[in-house]
Short mmCIF file of N, CA and C in Angstrom, two decimals:
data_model
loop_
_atom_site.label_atom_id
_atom_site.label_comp_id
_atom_site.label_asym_id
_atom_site.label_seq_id
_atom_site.Cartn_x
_atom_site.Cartn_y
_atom_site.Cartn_z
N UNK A 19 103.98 115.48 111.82
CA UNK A 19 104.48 114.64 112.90
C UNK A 19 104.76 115.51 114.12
N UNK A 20 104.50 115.03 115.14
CA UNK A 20 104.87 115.73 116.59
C UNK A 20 106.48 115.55 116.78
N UNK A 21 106.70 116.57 117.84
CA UNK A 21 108.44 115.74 118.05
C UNK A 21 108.38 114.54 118.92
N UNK A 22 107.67 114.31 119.50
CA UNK A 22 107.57 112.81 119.95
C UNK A 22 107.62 112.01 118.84
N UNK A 23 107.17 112.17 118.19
CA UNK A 23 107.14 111.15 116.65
C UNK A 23 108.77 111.06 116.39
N UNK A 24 109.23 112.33 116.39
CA UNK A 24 110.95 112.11 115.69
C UNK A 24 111.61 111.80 116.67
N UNK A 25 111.73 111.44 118.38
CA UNK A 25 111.98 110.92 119.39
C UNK A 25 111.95 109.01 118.87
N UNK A 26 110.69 108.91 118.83
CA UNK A 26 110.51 107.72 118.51
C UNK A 26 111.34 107.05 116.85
N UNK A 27 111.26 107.79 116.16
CA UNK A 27 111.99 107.48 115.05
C UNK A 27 113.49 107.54 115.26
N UNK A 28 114.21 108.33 115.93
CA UNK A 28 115.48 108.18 116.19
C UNK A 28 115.68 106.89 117.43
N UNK A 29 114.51 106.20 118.00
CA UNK A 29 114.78 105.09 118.83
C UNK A 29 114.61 103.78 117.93
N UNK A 30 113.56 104.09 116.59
CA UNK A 30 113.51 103.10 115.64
C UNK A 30 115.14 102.82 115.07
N UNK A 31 115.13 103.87 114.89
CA UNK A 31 116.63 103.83 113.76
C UNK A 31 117.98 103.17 114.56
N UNK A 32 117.97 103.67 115.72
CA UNK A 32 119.07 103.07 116.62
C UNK A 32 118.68 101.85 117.04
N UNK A 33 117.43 101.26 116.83
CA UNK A 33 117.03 99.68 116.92
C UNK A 33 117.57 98.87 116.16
N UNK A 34 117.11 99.54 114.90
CA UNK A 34 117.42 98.78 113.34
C UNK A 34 118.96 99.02 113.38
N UNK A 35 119.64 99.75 113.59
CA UNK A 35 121.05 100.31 113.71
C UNK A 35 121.87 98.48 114.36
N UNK A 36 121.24 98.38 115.54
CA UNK A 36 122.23 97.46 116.47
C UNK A 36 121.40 96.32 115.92
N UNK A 37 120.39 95.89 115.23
CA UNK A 37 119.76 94.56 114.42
C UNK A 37 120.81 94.24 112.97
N UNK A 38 120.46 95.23 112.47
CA UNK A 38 121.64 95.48 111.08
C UNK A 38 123.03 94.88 111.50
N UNK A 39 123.51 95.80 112.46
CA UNK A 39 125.29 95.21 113.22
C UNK A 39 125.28 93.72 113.74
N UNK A 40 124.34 93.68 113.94
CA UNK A 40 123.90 91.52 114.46
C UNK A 40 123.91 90.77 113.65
N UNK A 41 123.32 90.88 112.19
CA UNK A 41 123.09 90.46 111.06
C UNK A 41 124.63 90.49 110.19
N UNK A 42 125.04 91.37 110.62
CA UNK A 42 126.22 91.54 109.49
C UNK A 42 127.09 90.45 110.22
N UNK A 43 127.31 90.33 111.98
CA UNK A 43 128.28 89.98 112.84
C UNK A 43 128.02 88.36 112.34
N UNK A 44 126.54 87.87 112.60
CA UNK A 44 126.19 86.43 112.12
C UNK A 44 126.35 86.37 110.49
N UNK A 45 126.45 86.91 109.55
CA UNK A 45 126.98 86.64 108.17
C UNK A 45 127.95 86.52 108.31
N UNK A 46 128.84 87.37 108.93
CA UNK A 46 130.29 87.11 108.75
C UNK A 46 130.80 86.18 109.50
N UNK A 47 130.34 85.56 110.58
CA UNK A 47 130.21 84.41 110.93
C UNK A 47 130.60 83.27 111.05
N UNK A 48 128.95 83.29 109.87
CA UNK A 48 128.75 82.07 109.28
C UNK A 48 129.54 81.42 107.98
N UNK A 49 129.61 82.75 107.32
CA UNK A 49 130.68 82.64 106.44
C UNK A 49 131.81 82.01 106.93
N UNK A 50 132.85 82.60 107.77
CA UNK A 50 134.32 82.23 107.47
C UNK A 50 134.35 80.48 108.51
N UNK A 51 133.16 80.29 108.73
CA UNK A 51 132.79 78.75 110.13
C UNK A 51 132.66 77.98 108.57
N UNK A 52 131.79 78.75 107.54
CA UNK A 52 131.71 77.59 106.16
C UNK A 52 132.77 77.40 105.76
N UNK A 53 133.37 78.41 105.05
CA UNK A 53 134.31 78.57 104.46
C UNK A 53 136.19 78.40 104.29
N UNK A 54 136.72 78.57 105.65
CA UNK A 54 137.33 78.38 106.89
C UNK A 54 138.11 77.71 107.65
N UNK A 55 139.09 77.02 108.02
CA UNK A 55 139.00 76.61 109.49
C UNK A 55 138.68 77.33 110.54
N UNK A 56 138.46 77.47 111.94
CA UNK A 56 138.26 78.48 112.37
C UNK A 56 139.47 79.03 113.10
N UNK A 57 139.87 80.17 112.45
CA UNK A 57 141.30 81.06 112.83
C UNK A 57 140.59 82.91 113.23
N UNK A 58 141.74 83.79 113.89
CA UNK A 58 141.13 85.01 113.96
C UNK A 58 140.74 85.37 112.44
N UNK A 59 139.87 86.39 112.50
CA UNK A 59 139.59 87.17 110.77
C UNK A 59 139.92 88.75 111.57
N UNK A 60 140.47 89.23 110.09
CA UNK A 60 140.66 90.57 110.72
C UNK A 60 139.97 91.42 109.84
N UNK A 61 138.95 92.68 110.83
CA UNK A 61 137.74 93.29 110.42
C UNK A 61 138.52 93.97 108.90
N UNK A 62 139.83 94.42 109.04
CA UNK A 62 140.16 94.97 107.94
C UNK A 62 140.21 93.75 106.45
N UNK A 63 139.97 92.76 106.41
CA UNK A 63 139.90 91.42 105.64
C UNK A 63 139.03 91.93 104.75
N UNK A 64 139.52 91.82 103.01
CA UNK A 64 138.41 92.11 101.70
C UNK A 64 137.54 91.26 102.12
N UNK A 65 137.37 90.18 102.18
CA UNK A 65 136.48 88.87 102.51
C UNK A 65 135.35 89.07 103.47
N UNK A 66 135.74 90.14 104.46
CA UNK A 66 134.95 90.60 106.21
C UNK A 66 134.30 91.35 105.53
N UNK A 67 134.85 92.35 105.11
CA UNK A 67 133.79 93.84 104.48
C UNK A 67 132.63 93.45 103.48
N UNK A 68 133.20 92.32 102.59
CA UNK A 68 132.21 92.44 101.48
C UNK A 68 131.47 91.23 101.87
N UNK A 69 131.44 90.15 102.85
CA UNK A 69 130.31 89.97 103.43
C UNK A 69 129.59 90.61 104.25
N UNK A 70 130.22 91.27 105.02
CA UNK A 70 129.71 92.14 105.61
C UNK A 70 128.55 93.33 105.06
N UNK A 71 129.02 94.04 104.00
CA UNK A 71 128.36 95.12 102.73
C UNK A 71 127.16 94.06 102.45
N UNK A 72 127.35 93.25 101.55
CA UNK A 72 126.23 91.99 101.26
C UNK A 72 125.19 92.07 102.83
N UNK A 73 125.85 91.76 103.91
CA UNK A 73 124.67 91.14 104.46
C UNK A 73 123.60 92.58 105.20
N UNK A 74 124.86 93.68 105.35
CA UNK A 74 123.56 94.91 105.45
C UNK A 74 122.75 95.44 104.52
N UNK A 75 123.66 95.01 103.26
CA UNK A 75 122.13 95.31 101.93
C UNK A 75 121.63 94.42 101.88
N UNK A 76 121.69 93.14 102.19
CA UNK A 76 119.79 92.26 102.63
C UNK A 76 118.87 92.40 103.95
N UNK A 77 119.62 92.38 105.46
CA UNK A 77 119.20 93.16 106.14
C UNK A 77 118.76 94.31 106.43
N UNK A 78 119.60 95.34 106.09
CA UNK A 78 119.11 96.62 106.01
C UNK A 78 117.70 97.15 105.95
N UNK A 79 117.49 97.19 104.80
CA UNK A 79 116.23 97.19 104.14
C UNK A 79 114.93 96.03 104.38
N UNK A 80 115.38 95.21 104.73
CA UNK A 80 113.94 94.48 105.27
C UNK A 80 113.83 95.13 106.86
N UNK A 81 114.63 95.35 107.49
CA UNK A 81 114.96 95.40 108.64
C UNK A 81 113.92 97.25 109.04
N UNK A 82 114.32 97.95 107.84
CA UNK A 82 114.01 99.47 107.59
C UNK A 82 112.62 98.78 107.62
N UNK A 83 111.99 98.11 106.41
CA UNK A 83 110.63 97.88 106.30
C UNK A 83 109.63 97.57 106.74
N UNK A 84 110.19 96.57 108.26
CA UNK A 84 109.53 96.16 109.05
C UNK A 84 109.08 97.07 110.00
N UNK A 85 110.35 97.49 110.51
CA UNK A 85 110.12 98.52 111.60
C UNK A 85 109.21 99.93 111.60
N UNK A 86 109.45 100.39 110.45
CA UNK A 86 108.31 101.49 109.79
C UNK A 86 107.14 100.95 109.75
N UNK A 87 106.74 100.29 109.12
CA UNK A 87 105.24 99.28 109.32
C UNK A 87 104.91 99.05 110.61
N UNK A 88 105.79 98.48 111.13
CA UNK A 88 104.91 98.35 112.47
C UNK A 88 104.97 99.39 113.38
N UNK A 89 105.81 100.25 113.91
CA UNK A 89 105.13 101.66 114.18
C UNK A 89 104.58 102.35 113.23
N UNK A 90 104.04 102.47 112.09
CA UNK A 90 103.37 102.85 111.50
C UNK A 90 102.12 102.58 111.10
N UNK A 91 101.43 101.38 111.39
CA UNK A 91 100.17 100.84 110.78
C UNK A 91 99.41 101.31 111.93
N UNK A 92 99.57 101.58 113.23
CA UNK A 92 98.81 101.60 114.25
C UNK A 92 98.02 103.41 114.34
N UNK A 93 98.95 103.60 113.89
CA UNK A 93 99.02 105.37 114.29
C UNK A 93 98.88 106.09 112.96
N UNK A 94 97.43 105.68 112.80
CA UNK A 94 96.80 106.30 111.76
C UNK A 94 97.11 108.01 111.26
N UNK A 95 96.82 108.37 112.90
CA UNK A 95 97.64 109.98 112.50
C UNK A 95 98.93 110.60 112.15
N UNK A 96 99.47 109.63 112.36
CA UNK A 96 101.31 109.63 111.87
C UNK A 96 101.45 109.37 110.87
N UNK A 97 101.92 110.24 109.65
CA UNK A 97 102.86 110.02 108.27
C UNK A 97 103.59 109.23 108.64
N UNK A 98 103.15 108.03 107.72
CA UNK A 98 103.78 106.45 107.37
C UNK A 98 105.00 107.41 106.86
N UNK A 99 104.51 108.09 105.84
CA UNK A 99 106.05 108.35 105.10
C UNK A 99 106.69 109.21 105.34
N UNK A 100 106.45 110.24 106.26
CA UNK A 100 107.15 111.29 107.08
C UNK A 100 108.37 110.63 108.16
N UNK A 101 107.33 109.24 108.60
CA UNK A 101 108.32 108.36 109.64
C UNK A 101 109.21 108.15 109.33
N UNK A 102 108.58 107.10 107.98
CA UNK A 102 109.92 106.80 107.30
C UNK A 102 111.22 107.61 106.81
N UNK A 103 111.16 108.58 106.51
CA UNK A 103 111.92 109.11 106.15
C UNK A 103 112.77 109.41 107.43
N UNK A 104 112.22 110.03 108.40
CA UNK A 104 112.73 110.32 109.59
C UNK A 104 113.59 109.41 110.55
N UNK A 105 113.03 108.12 110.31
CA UNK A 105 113.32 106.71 110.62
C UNK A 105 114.77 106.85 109.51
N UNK A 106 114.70 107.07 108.04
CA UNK A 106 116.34 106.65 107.36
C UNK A 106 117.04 107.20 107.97
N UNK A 107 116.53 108.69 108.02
CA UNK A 107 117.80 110.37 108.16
C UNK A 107 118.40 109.76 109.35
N UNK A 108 117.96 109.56 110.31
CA UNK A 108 118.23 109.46 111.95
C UNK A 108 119.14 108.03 111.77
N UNK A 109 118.94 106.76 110.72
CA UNK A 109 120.18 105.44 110.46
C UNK A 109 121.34 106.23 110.14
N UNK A 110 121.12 106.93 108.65
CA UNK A 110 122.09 107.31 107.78
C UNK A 110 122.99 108.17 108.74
N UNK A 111 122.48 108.98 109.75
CA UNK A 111 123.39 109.68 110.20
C UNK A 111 123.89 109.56 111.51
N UNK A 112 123.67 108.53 111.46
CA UNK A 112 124.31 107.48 113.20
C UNK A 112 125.45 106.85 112.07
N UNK A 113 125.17 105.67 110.85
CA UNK A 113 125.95 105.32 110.22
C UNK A 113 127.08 106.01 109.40
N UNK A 114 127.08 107.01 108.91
CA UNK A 114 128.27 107.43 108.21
C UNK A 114 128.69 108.72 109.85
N UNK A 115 128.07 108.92 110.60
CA UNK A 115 128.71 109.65 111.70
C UNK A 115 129.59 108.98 112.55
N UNK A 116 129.53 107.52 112.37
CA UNK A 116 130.04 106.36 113.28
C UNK A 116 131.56 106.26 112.13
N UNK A 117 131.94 106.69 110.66
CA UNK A 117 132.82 106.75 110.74
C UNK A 117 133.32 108.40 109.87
N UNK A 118 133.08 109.29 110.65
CA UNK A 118 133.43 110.70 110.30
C UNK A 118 132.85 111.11 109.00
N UNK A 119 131.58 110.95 108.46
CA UNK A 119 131.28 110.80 107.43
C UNK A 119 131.80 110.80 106.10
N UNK A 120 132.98 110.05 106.65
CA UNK A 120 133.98 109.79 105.50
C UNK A 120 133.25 108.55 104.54
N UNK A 121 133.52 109.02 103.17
CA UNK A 121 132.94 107.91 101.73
C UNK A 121 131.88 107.86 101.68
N UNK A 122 130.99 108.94 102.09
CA UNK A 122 129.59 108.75 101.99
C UNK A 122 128.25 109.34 100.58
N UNK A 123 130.13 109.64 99.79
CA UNK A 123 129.48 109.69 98.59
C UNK A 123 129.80 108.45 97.69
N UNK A 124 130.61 107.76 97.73
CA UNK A 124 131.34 106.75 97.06
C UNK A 124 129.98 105.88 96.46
N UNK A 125 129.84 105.47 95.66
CA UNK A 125 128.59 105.18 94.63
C UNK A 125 127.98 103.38 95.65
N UNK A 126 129.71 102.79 96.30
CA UNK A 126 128.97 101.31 97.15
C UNK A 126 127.69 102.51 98.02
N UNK A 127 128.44 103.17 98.88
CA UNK A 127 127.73 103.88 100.47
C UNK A 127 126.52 104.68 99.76
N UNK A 128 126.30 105.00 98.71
CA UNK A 128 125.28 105.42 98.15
C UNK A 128 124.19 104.44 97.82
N UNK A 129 124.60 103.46 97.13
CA UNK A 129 123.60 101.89 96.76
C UNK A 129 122.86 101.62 97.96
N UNK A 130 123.50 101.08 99.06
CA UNK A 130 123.53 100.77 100.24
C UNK A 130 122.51 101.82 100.43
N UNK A 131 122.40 103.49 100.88
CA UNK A 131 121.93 104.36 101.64
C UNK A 131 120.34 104.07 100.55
N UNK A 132 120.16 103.82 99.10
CA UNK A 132 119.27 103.76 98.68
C UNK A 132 118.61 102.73 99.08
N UNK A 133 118.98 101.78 99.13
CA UNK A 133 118.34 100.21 99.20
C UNK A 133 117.80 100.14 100.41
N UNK A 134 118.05 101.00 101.39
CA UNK A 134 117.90 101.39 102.84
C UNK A 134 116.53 102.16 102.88
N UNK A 135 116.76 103.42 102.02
CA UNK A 135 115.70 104.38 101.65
C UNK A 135 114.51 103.38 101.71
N UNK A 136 114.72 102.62 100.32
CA UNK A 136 113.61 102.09 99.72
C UNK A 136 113.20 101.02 100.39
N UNK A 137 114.00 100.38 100.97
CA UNK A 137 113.03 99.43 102.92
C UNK A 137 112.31 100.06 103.37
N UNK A 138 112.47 101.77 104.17
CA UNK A 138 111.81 102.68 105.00
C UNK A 138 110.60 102.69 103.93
N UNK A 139 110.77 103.12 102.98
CA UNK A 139 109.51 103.59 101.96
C UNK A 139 108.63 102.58 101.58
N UNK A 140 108.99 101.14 101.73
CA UNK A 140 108.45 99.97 101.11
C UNK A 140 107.36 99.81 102.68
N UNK A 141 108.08 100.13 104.08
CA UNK A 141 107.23 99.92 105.30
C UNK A 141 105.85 100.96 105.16
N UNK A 142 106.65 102.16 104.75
CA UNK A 142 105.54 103.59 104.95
C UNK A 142 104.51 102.86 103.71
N UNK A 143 104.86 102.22 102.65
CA UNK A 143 103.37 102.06 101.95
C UNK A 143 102.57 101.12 102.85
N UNK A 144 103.67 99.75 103.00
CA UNK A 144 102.43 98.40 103.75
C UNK A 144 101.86 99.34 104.78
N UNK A 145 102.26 100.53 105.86
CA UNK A 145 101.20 101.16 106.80
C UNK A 145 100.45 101.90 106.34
N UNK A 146 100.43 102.27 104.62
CA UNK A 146 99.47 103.11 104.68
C UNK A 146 98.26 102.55 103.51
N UNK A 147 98.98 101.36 103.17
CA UNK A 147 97.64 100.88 102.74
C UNK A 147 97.05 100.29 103.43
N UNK A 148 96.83 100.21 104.94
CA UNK A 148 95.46 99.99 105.74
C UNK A 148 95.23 98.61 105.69
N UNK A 149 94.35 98.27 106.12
CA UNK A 149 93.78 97.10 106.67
C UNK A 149 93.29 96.43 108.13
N UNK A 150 93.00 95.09 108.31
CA UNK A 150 92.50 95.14 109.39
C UNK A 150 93.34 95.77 110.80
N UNK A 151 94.72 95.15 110.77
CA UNK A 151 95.62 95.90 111.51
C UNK A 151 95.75 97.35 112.07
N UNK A 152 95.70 97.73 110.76
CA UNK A 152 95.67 99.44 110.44
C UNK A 152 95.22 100.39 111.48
N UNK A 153 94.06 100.03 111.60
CA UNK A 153 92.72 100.37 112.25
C UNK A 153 92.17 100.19 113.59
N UNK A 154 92.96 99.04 113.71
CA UNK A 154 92.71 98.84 115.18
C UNK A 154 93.56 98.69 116.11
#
């Protein structure tokens, strides 16, 4: 990969970064509008976090998968899976740097960092198994 390539992957990751934070903001939401009357919620709330946790491990990772694929299918000369990877490192370390990389061994922030992995890695295959896209 060029360093333009890891330029671009640290602009992927900070994409998916503020998509992920949108997704979690509309789960949590939607949740407490269902669930609810509507009163303040406070971010420190068991109820906030673990919808919250839930909705970046379904986002997350589709979110990782997409984005790798599609800068990746075009640019045949670019490691799909070099991106990807470059594309997690550059999330993971905006995300646990955003809170002092405190608990970032704790087995939830680990699940999470995998399920993340394996979005990025699930994009780097759909770009590198080719097709009409691929190519042109």
């Amino acid at each position: 990969m060029l360093p333009v390539d890891f330029l671009k992957a640290l602009g992927v990751a900070l994409l998916v970064m503020l998509l992920d934070l949108a997704c979690a903001f509309v789960g949590v939401t939607l949740w407490s509008l269902w669930t609810q009357p509507p009163q303040p919620l406070s971010p420190s709330d068991p109820a906030v976090i673990t919808v919250a946790t839930l909705t970046t491990r379904l986002c997350g990772p589709l979110l990782l998968a997409l984005f790798v694929w599609l800068f990746s299918r075009r640019r045949r000369d670019r490691n799909a899976w070099a991106f990807g990877v470059a594309v997690f490192v550059f999330y993971m370390l905006v995300d646990w740097g955003m809170v002092a990389f405190r608990g970032m061994l704790e087995p939830a922030a680990l699940l999470t960092a995998a399920l993340k992995l394996a979005g990025a890695m699930v994009g780097a295959w759909f770009a590198q198994r080719g097709g009409p896209t691929a190519n042109g």
